[in-house]
XYZ file of C-alpha atoms in Angstrom:
659
model
C 44.935 -112.843 -21.399
C 45.139 -111.105 -24.768
C 44.880 -107.355 -25.274
C 41.150 -107.100 -26.311
C 40.044 -109.061 -23.269
C 42.276 -106.921 -21.032
C 40.781 -103.742 -22.469
C 37.222 -105.036 -21.987
C 37.979 -106.016 -18.380
C 39.585 -102.609 -17.718
C 36.619 -100.716 -19.201
C 34.109 -102.805 -17.232
C 36.114 -102.325 -14.037
C 36.304 -98.546 -14.490
C 32.597 -98.446 -15.290
C 31.744 -100.380 -12.118
C 33.971 -98.092 -10.018
C 32.323 -94.997 -11.516
C 28.874 -96.477 -10.881
C 29.864 -97.273 -7.299
C 31.129 -93.699 -6.815
C 27.938 -92.230 -8.276
C 25.768 -94.425 -6.052
C 27.699 -93.481 -2.898
C 27.565 -89.765 -3.690
C 23.888 -89.948 -4.568
C 22.979 -91.723 -1.321
C 24.954 -89.182 0.731
C 23.297 -86.283 -1.096
C 26.482 -84.154 -1.036
C 28.915 -83.415 -3.835
C 32.560 -84.346 -3.338
C 35.651 -83.842 -5.404
C 36.041 -86.245 -8.319
C 39.436 -87.541 -7.176
C 38.272 -88.164 -3.612
C 35.094 -89.953 -4.721
C 36.899 -92.104 -7.305
C 39.573 -93.210 -4.805
C 36.922 -94.144 -2.233
C 34.997 -96.174 -4.847
C 38.195 -97.853 -6.058
C 39.039 -98.946 -2.512
C 35.509 -100.250 -2.015
C 35.659 -102.165 -5.302
C 38.908 -103.835 -4.237
C 37.206 -104.975 -1.019
C 34.080 -106.204 -2.812
C 35.692 -109.486 -3.878
C 36.532 -110.787 -0.385
C 33.083 -109.712 0.896
C 31.051 -111.388 -1.838
C 33.227 -114.512 -2.248
C 31.562 -116.587 0.530
C 28.086 -115.776 -0.778
C 28.976 -116.641 -4.356
C 30.693 -119.890 -3.308
C 27.614 -120.885 -1.293
C 25.464 -120.349 -4.368
C 27.825 -122.486 -6.432
C 27.646 -125.302 -3.895
C 23.860 -125.151 -3.820
C 23.431 -124.757 -7.564
C 23.831 -128.424 -8.396
C 21.627 -129.677 -5.574
C 18.510 -127.566 -5.909
C 17.218 -124.366 -7.392
C 18.340 -121.122 -5.723
C 15.374 -119.259 -4.203
C 14.609 -115.596 -3.664
C 16.229 -115.546 -0.216
C 19.826 -116.079 -1.368
C 19.326 -113.619 -4.230
C 18.131 -110.978 -1.758
C 21.139 -111.715 0.418
C 23.364 -111.076 -2.599
C 21.668 -107.712 -3.167
C 22.212 -106.942 0.512
C 25.906 -107.676 0.163
C 26.096 -105.362 -2.852
C 24.508 -102.642 -0.720
C 27.136 -103.276 1.931
C 29.769 -102.746 -0.759
C 28.125 -99.390 -1.564
C 28.308 -98.518 2.137
C 32.103 -98.827 2.076
C 32.798 -95.714 -0.074
C 30.115 -93.850 1.881
C 31.904 -94.575 5.162
C 35.256 -93.660 3.608
C 33.892 -90.339 2.318
C 32.307 -89.431 5.657
C 35.472 -90.287 7.617
C 37.594 -88.364 5.096
C 35.247 -85.382 5.397
C 35.665 -85.423 9.175
C 39.447 -85.829 9.135
C 40.381 -83.960 5.937
C 37.547 -81.541 5.048
C 36.826 -80.831 1.419
C 38.941 -77.930 0.221
C 41.608 -78.276 2.925
C 43.856 -80.133 0.482
C 44.071 -78.718 -3.053
C 43.368 -80.853 -6.070
C 46.076 -81.902 -8.541
C 45.724 -78.833 -10.771
C 45.443 -76.521 -7.792
C 48.452 -78.225 -6.224
C 50.538 -77.625 -9.349
C 49.461 -73.967 -9.467
C 50.142 -73.642 -5.741
C 53.637 -75.083 -6.108
C 54.376 -72.729 -8.987
C 53.055 -69.813 -6.928
C 55.126 -70.852 -3.928
C 58.259 -71.088 -6.045
C 57.573 -67.679 -7.580
C 56.921 -66.147 -4.153
C 60.039 -67.822 -2.754
C 62.152 -66.273 -5.500
C 60.549 -62.886 -4.865
C 61.002 -63.243 -1.090
C 64.660 -64.035 -1.690
C 65.025 -61.039 -3.977
C 63.339 -58.699 -1.479
C 65.519 -60.061 1.323
C 68.687 -59.466 -0.711
C 67.557 -55.897 -1.466
C 66.856 -55.236 2.225
C 70.178 -56.714 3.326
C 72.048 -54.768 0.656
C 70.633 -51.525 2.046
C 71.255 -52.419 5.688
C 67.690 -53.423 6.620
C 68.415 -57.087 7.322
C 68.216 -56.848 11.149
C 64.816 -55.134 10.928
C 63.412 -58.020 8.881
C 64.353 -60.363 11.739
C 62.890 -58.005 14.348
C 66.307 -57.328 15.900
C 66.995 -53.859 14.553
C 67.696 -51.159 17.137
C 65.779 -47.876 16.993
C 67.789 -45.133 15.248
C 69.747 -42.832 17.557
C 69.190 -39.137 16.956
C 68.262 -37.371 13.746
C 71.346 -38.611 11.892
C 70.469 -42.232 12.508
C 66.825 -41.659 11.535
C 67.872 -39.963 8.286
C 70.250 -42.817 7.480
C 67.572 -45.448 8.143
C 64.989 -43.501 6.133
C 67.368 -43.252 3.184
C 68.017 -46.999 3.339
C 64.281 -47.658 3.383
C 63.702 -45.353 0.417
C 66.462 -46.992 -1.635
C 65.178 -50.472 -0.761
C 61.623 -49.558 -1.776
C 62.911 -48.026 -5.004
C 64.838 -51.207 -5.846
C 61.844 -53.359 -4.853
C 59.841 -52.287 -7.888
C 56.592 -50.626 -8.726
C 54.482 -52.030 -5.872
C 56.920 -51.051 -3.158
C 57.537 -47.650 -4.727
C 53.796 -47.061 -4.641
C 53.698 -48.228 -1.032
C 56.438 -45.733 -0.197
C 54.468 -42.966 -1.889
C 51.430 -43.761 0.252
C 53.530 -43.861 3.427
C 55.132 -40.511 2.580
C 51.788 -38.801 3.209
C 51.124 -40.462 6.589
C 52.632 -37.972 8.986
C 50.562 -39.551 11.742
C 52.431 -42.867 11.364
C 56.037 -41.960 10.487
C 58.614 -39.482 11.823
C 59.437 -36.363 9.746
C 62.741 -37.837 8.533
C 60.927 -40.750 6.887
C 58.232 -38.486 5.430
C 60.852 -36.269 3.828
C 62.925 -39.136 2.456
C 60.031 -41.212 1.158
C 58.622 -38.102 -0.505
C 61.482 -38.311 -2.992
C 59.930 -41.436 -4.419
C 57.261 -39.218 -5.956
C 59.514 -37.913 -8.711
C 62.826 -39.778 -8.484
C 62.012 -43.141 -10.075
C 64.414 -44.524 -12.672
C 62.969 -44.488 -16.211
C 62.729 -47.514 -18.488
C 64.843 -47.308 -21.671
C 63.048 -46.405 -24.903
C 63.897 -49.792 -26.421
C 61.560 -51.442 -23.912
C 58.816 -48.819 -24.121
C 58.510 -48.607 -27.911
C 57.086 -52.157 -28.374
C 54.307 -51.323 -25.893
C 53.391 -48.161 -27.826
C 53.529 -49.943 -31.178
C 51.302 -52.786 -29.932
C 48.726 -50.475 -28.330
C 48.624 -47.863 -31.114
C 48.495 -50.432 -33.906
C 51.403 -48.961 -35.845
C 54.743 -47.131 -35.635
C 54.920 -44.198 -33.238
C 55.957 -41.763 -35.994
C 52.803 -42.571 -37.974
C 50.406 -42.103 -35.060
C 51.955 -38.854 -33.827
C 53.251 -35.884 -35.799
C 56.126 -35.559 -33.314
C 57.248 -37.657 -30.360
C 59.993 -36.853 -27.848
C 61.628 -40.127 -26.835
C 63.123 -38.605 -23.677
C 60.711 -39.199 -20.769
C 59.048 -36.108 -19.387
C 58.538 -37.875 -16.047
C 58.919 -41.379 -14.661
C 56.495 -42.669 -12.057
C 56.167 -45.991 -10.302
C 53.553 -47.410 -12.700
C 54.141 -45.469 -15.905
C 56.304 -42.849 -17.526
C 55.195 -39.886 -19.597
C 56.399 -38.483 -22.925
C 55.542 -35.309 -24.778
C 54.130 -35.570 -28.285
C 52.134 -33.651 -30.878
C 49.086 -34.904 -32.716
C 48.564 -34.432 -36.427
C 45.970 -31.793 -35.478
C 48.776 -29.720 -33.918
C 47.671 -30.265 -30.303
C 50.413 -30.892 -27.753
C 49.717 -33.980 -25.645
C 51.294 -36.121 -22.972
C 51.553 -39.858 -23.670
C 51.532 -41.983 -20.541
C 52.877 -45.503 -21.095
C 52.640 -48.313 -18.579
C 55.974 -49.802 -17.662
C 56.521 -53.018 -19.656
C 56.110 -56.281 -17.794
C 54.852 -54.821 -14.512
C 51.501 -56.650 -14.609
C 52.900 -59.981 -13.432
C 55.294 -58.314 -11.001
C 52.529 -56.266 -9.389
C 50.235 -59.307 -9.077
C 52.994 -61.300 -7.371
C 53.994 -58.427 -5.075
C 50.384 -57.718 -4.103
C 49.997 -61.362 -3.119
C 53.089 -60.992 -0.918
C 51.774 -57.747 0.597
C 48.422 -59.366 1.418
C 50.111 -62.368 3.048
C 52.415 -60.147 5.093
C 49.458 -57.999 6.145
C 47.495 -61.067 7.264
C 50.517 -62.237 9.293
C 50.978 -58.835 10.918
C 47.296 -58.535 11.790
C 47.199 -61.982 13.397
C 50.530 -61.759 15.260
C 50.904 -58.116 16.302
C 48.670 -55.816 18.316
C 49.403 -52.752 16.218
C 48.577 -54.675 13.041
C 45.202 -55.707 14.427
C 44.505 -52.183 15.709
C 45.260 -50.607 12.328
C 43.450 -53.310 10.359
C 46.436 -53.804 8.053
C 44.678 -56.597 6.147
C 41.911 -54.239 5.015
C 44.490 -51.551 4.286
C 46.469 -53.977 2.139
C 43.326 -55.039 0.271
C 42.397 -51.416 -0.415
C 45.964 -50.751 -1.562
C 45.758 -53.751 -3.915
C 42.438 -52.618 -5.404
C 43.789 -49.112 -5.983
C 46.915 -50.372 -7.764
C 44.944 -52.762 -9.980
C 42.749 -49.856 -11.084
C 45.797 -47.725 -11.800
C 47.211 -50.413 -14.081
C 44.270 -50.033 -16.495
C 44.514 -46.637 -18.194
C 41.010 -47.005 -19.639
C 39.736 -46.642 -16.086
C 41.876 -43.549 -15.644
C 40.550 -41.989 -18.880
C 36.966 -42.509 -17.702
C 37.858 -41.055 -14.314
C 39.425 -37.992 -15.920
C 36.294 -37.363 -17.936
C 34.111 -37.726 -14.825
C 36.194 -35.349 -12.687
C 36.636 -32.841 -15.514
C 32.843 -32.547 -15.747
C 32.821 -30.794 -12.351
C 34.190 -27.263 -11.830
C 37.733 -27.201 -10.548
C 37.902 -23.696 -9.148
C 41.595 -22.819 -9.046
C 42.667 -26.332 -10.155
C 42.914 -27.530 -13.771
C 42.562 -31.073 -15.133
C 43.946 -32.503 -18.385
C 41.382 -33.870 -20.851
C 41.945 -37.383 -22.321
C 42.151 -38.019 -26.060
C 39.619 -40.852 -26.092
C 40.403 -42.612 -29.412
C 44.070 -43.040 -28.442
C 43.533 -44.314 -24.879
C 44.059 -48.057 -24.311
C 44.761 -50.346 -21.379
C 48.490 -49.557 -21.361
C 48.635 -46.129 -23.053
C 46.906 -42.895 -22.042
C 47.020 -39.827 -24.290
C 45.871 -36.584 -22.671
C 46.059 -32.830 -23.020
C 49.386 -31.335 -21.972
C 49.427 -28.876 -19.091
C 52.381 -26.527 -19.176
C 54.182 -26.142 -15.874
C 56.591 -27.715 -13.415
C 56.601 -29.729 -10.175
C 54.528 -28.362 -7.323
C 57.597 -28.426 -5.080
C 58.858 -25.416 -7.050
C 56.136 -23.226 -5.487
C 57.430 -20.264 -3.483
C 56.517 -19.814 0.193
C 54.279 -16.932 -0.861
C 52.337 -19.171 -3.259
C 52.002 -22.076 -0.806
C 48.999 -20.924 1.290
C 46.969 -19.949 -1.783
C 47.733 -23.208 -3.583
C 46.924 -25.254 -0.474
C 43.632 -23.399 -0.058
C 42.694 -23.951 -3.715
C 43.538 -27.650 -3.483
C 41.526 -28.149 -0.287
C 38.574 -26.234 -1.712
C 38.723 -28.309 -4.915
C 38.827 -31.688 -3.178
C 36.140 -30.816 -0.628
C 33.910 -29.599 -3.456
C 34.489 -32.860 -5.341
C 33.663 -34.944 -2.248
C 30.780 -33.022 -0.705
C 29.121 -31.372 -3.704
C 29.979 -33.186 -6.946
C 30.396 -36.742 -5.613
C 33.357 -37.625 -7.873
C 36.767 -36.986 -6.302
C 40.470 -37.612 -6.796
C 41.359 -40.321 -4.241
C 45.166 -39.947 -4.304
C 46.147 -36.242 -4.109
C 49.808 -36.674 -3.166
C 52.428 -34.133 -4.364
C 53.535 -36.337 -7.258
C 50.076 -35.937 -8.792
C 50.194 -32.117 -8.720
C 51.733 -29.543 -11.064
C 52.419 -25.846 -10.679
C 51.172 -24.418 -13.972
C 52.732 -21.488 -15.762
C 49.862 -19.222 -14.750
C 50.518 -19.938 -11.062
C 47.571 -22.300 -10.538
C 47.512 -25.997 -9.742
C 47.100 -28.892 -12.149
C 45.800 -32.223 -10.844
C 47.135 -35.351 -12.577
C 46.921 -39.141 -12.394
C 43.263 -40.112 -12.130
C 43.894 -43.830 -11.718
C 42.207 -43.758 -8.320
C 38.859 -41.918 -8.199
C 36.075 -42.243 -5.640
C 32.326 -41.847 -6.173
C 29.618 -40.987 -3.630
C 25.857 -41.073 -4.029
C 23.607 -38.224 -2.939
C 22.660 -39.762 0.428
C 26.285 -40.264 1.488
C 27.201 -36.735 0.344
C 24.307 -35.305 2.348
C 25.389 -37.211 5.469
C 29.001 -36.050 5.037
C 27.801 -32.465 4.665
C 25.868 -32.718 7.908
C 28.918 -34.308 9.524
C 31.152 -31.394 8.492
C 28.582 -28.778 9.527
C 28.145 -30.429 12.930
C 31.928 -30.555 13.332
C 32.040 -26.866 12.485
C 29.475 -26.161 15.231
C 31.251 -28.627 17.582
C 27.937 -30.384 18.107
C 28.628 -33.930 19.408
C 25.002 -35.021 18.976
C 24.875 -33.823 15.350
C 28.275 -35.403 14.590
C 27.118 -38.721 16.071
C 23.869 -38.757 14.095
C 25.663 -37.857 10.844
C 28.379 -40.481 11.435
C 25.769 -43.198 12.004
C 24.221 -42.232 8.666
C 27.573 -42.501 6.891
C 28.542 -45.935 8.272
C 26.331 -49.044 8.602
C 24.626 -48.907 11.999
C 25.325 -52.018 14.129
C 22.509 -53.722 16.012
C 23.943 -52.749 19.389
C 25.901 -49.563 19.933
C 26.688 -47.348 22.896
C 25.450 -44.055 21.458
C 26.068 -41.995 24.619
C 29.621 -43.328 24.786
C 30.154 -42.608 21.082
C 28.794 -39.092 21.555
C 31.183 -38.463 24.474
C 34.132 -39.849 22.501
C 33.360 -37.592 19.535
C 32.968 -34.638 21.888
C 36.424 -35.305 23.348
C 37.769 -35.749 19.819
C 36.482 -32.311 18.779
C 37.751 -30.707 21.956
C 41.193 -32.169 21.210
C 41.456 -31.254 17.533
C 39.047 -28.425 16.731
C 40.123 -25.836 19.227
C 42.053 -22.734 18.081
C 45.746 -23.303 17.533
C 45.581 -27.104 17.941
C 47.537 -29.501 15.720
C 45.512 -31.614 13.273
C 48.182 -34.215 12.484
C 46.434 -36.983 14.468
C 42.958 -35.936 13.291
C 42.086 -38.819 10.975
C 43.995 -41.407 12.995
C 42.027 -40.586 16.151
C 38.758 -40.574 14.205
C 39.506 -44.050 12.851
C 40.290 -45.243 16.376
C 36.871 -44.064 17.586
C 35.128 -45.738 14.657
C 36.965 -49.010 15.319
C 36.457 -48.888 19.101
C 32.670 -48.720 18.737
C 32.435 -51.519 16.176
C 31.542 -49.319 13.212
C 32.526 -50.613 9.772
C 33.338 -47.974 7.180
C 32.001 -48.632 3.648
C 34.673 -48.700 0.912
C 33.506 -45.451 -0.691
C 33.643 -43.618 2.660
C 37.019 -45.194 3.462
C 38.269 -43.754 0.162
C 37.152 -40.311 1.367
C 39.094 -40.585 4.609
C 42.112 -41.997 2.797
C 42.050 -39.111 0.311
C 41.724 -36.557 3.123
C 44.590 -38.163 5.049
C 46.742 -38.006 1.909
C 45.615 -34.443 1.297
C 46.639 -33.492 4.824
C 50.249 -34.482 4.168
C 50.223 -32.724 0.780
C 48.887 -29.486 2.272
C 51.611 -29.485 4.914
C 54.252 -29.843 2.178
C 52.706 -27.032 0.161
C 52.290 -24.713 3.139
C 53.864 -25.713 6.473
C 51.553 -24.700 9.289
C 48.491 -24.678 7.017
C 45.309 -24.432 9.113
C 43.383 -27.390 7.762
C 40.593 -27.158 10.326
C 40.063 -23.428 9.850
C 39.972 -23.684 6.065
C 37.583 -26.644 6.180
C 35.282 -24.599 8.407
C 35.485 -21.701 5.985
C 34.537 -24.044 3.156
C 31.546 -25.236 5.166
C 30.465 -21.645 5.728
C 30.861 -20.747 2.042
C 29.450 -23.790 0.266
C 27.338 -25.787 2.713
C 25.682 -23.301 5.037
C 24.238 -21.481 2.039
C 22.342 -24.675 1.189
C 20.466 -24.329 4.473
C 19.145 -20.794 4.022
C 15.431 -19.940 3.964
C 14.960 -20.395 0.225
C 16.717 -23.763 0.133
C 14.808 -25.035 3.150
C 11.502 -23.892 1.657
C 12.285 -25.637 -1.633
C 13.335 -28.840 0.147
C 10.182 -28.789 2.296
C 8.022 -28.272 -0.796
C 9.621 -31.237 -2.568
C 9.158 -33.491 0.457
C 5.512 -32.396 0.826
C 4.801 -33.150 -2.837
C 6.287 -36.616 -2.393
C 4.195 -37.251 0.737
C 0.922 -35.848 -0.650
C -0.458 -39.163 -2.061
C 0.149 -40.913 1.251
C -1.395 -38.020 3.223
C -4.557 -38.195 1.096
C -4.997 -41.892 1.946
C -4.062 -41.544 5.615
C -7.459 -40.338 7.052
C -9.354 -43.172 5.358
C -6.913 -45.758 6.697
C -7.039 -44.291 10.225
C -10.871 -44.466 10.109
C -10.732 -48.145 9.099
C -8.359 -48.994 11.940
C -10.468 -47.098 14.498
C -13.698 -48.792 13.293
C -12.126 -52.255 13.464
C -10.836 -51.580 16.968
C -14.267 -50.295 18.092
C -16.104 -53.404 16.885
C -13.480 -55.868 18.089
C -12.328 -56.847 14.607
C -8.774 -55.458 14.871
C -6.279 -58.255 14.286
C -2.508 -58.391 13.908
C -0.942 -60.791 11.410
C 2.682 -61.760 12.008
C 4.317 -63.709 9.220
C 6.993 -65.981 10.573
C 9.910 -67.150 8.436
C 9.236 -64.580 5.751
C 12.875 -64.657 4.675
C 13.730 -67.416 2.190
C 17.051 -68.048 3.960
C 15.221 -68.726 7.246
C 12.891 -71.184 5.545
C 15.806 -72.997 3.917
C 17.620 -73.261 7.257
C 14.584 -74.566 9.156
C 13.761 -77.023 6.361
C 17.309 -78.382 6.366
C 17.256 -78.707 10.141
C 13.963 -80.613 10.036
C 15.347 -82.912 7.353
C 18.335 -83.746 9.538
C 16.135 -84.397 12.571
C 13.826 -86.626 10.504
C 16.732 -88.588 9.031
C 18.218 -89.035 12.494
C 14.951 -90.351 13.920
C 14.404 -92.701 10.988
C 17.987 -93.960 11.151
C 17.804 -94.573 14.893
C 14.425 -96.331 14.543
C 15.672 -98.559 11.727
C 18.788 -99.436 13.713
C 16.800 -100.274 16.839
C 14.402 -102.507 14.867
C 17.362 -104.200 13.193
C 18.946 -105.059 16.544
C 15.638 -106.453 17.836
C 15.080 -108.626 14.742
C 18.670 -109.895 14.747
C 18.203 -111.009 18.343
C 15.037 -113.045 17.607
C 15.599 -116.794 17.373
C 13.699 -118.966 14.939
C 11.320 -117.774 12.282
C 10.921 -118.696 8.600
C 14.088 -119.724 6.781
C 15.206 -117.231 4.144
C 18.381 -119.055 3.020
C 19.270 -122.571 4.089
C 22.684 -122.290 2.411
C 23.611 -119.350 4.666
C 21.580 -120.527 7.671
C 19.712 -117.207 7.750
C 16.127 -116.656 8.908
C 13.686 -114.160 7.427
C 13.847 -112.054 10.595
C 17.626 -111.837 10.300
C 17.406 -110.925 6.615
C 14.989 -108.094 7.389
C 17.210 -107.008 10.298
C 20.270 -106.803 8.056
C 18.309 -104.735 5.520
C 17.157 -102.356 8.237
C 20.738 -102.128 9.475
C 21.911 -101.080 6.002
C 19.125 -98.503 5.765
C 20.028 -97.176 9.212
C 23.694 -96.876 8.198
C 22.781 -94.963 5.022
C 20.587 -92.500 6.932
C 23.144 -91.974 9.713
C 25.970 -91.419 7.226
C 23.831 -88.914 5.363
C 23.255 -86.927 8.560
C 26.933 -87.103 9.573
C 28.192 -85.811 6.245
C 25.798 -82.853 6.481
C 27.097 -82.074 9.957
C 30.734 -82.234 8.883
C 30.077 -80.190 5.748
C 27.908 -77.467 7.409
C 30.676 -75.134 8.737
C 32.013 -74.566 5.230
C 28.699 -74.500 3.394
C 27.500 -71.294 5.051
C 26.804 -69.851 1.634
C 24.245 -71.709 -0.462
C 25.261 -73.641 -3.539
C 28.980 -73.407 -2.862
C 31.079 -75.122 -5.440
C 32.728 -78.297 -4.251
C 36.424 -78.816 -4.547
């Protein structure tokens, strides 16, 4: 066979396979992956020859004797339909054994293998770092608890060095852990706190190309002066001092080169480890480490984009800071990897004297509570590394990569929550909490009220320690099946971080007492006579149109009830999703009934002897021919129902893309 004929045969064969695949998928009414459908059609096409050969040979034998009638031609069409049934059966069986999406496609498989190799290299690197710093036994779950303070300090130092060597993601993780006094011993808190300001800086030779690319020209042309010695080095970026051509002193924050890919890979590892811990350990499930890891990943991704931070700085700076100052961004010079902002003159907050500590802690708490409860835009990561002690003795708040936002209704509910906590009113705290979080369909409100009452008795009494405050509150929320919205979770996370920062600023700081004082100063005044009168007036104005129509509507209802014309209309299946579900269920029931009926009729007709002859060549009666057709129809309908059943668990969301 020469090349043109071979090409024609190949094209025709591929066309017939594609047509067979399209017919099978169309009859099933469900989309499958292209590779799976093509392989099923190719297998069916290879079996079509042996199935149709006896029919074709019978036609050849009868062709010279007499003219072929309609019966044999219909039998041939029936055989073709049986060939179409083959890929349908293969697809349904494959869907039952290997559901769609359980095995990745070729491109996904290649990406998955590349990702696995990259993760394997990173796992190996992390393991070597841990072993180098003496943490190998703890990775295998065989490490012994440290003995005494000396052993705890040694283990904490090893953990800090390992996190520092692990890179930006693990440094950031250490920074977050350094504020969780409720989870870690004091030795670990103290050691991990050094990650805030003791991160090795990148050399200028690696930083300059980033600045040149983002600024669109040489550094010396964009800035009047630029100090190439880093002012500070953080886990995500490092800062330099510079002067604009206008004479204004600024700080230039540059993202560390090449950390985007590293952070994405490390976050994938953190999420996988969190999922493993949550599924295999009780403490992981109790803490919800998967959600914590996801929130940590979202926060880091936002911090990588300095345009987000510039917008956050502008939003927070619009609210009064009290005794805390914020740097203003220089908008035209801010890009994804470079942030130029006003320079605040001062030093690290750890340089504050014991006499300054209580005042600074009070100013910081007042500032953050005002941002959360009054302004609605708040700094979501107030750890010590994001604070400065300015030359005038006040605080400066830096690093606005993570900022939370609350709408008026959530702020109002949080205000009522704090006021009820101040009064130690369990009923008011319960009502306010159920306004803050989504209310489940079934909840034990009396039990929740008693739990919150015990919580306040444990933490809000005079002289009591508040270290476990937020941890115990989260336990109550989790125990009663309450899910915290992301914006409210950011509030609790910021307050938990703030708690550790306040203790570092002023050991023994009375967080509960100062929060109550804030409530008395800023929230109680909103509930005085004038404010209540104004709020009542506004509500009355809003209700006035409805109140004017209310008497007329009450009269209509009373008249209809008096004359026996009062009726109640209940609209069932008003939700579109309910109608779609019921319609799909009815379709499946109808297809099942039709398929069973066609199959039963086919069996009856195939068992009938005699009748008109449809094909003498094949010794087939008309009853048998009709029975075989009904059998094919029954098979198509049954396969269509089966594929819907097998596909339903994964198609919970409508119009899901097939894989």
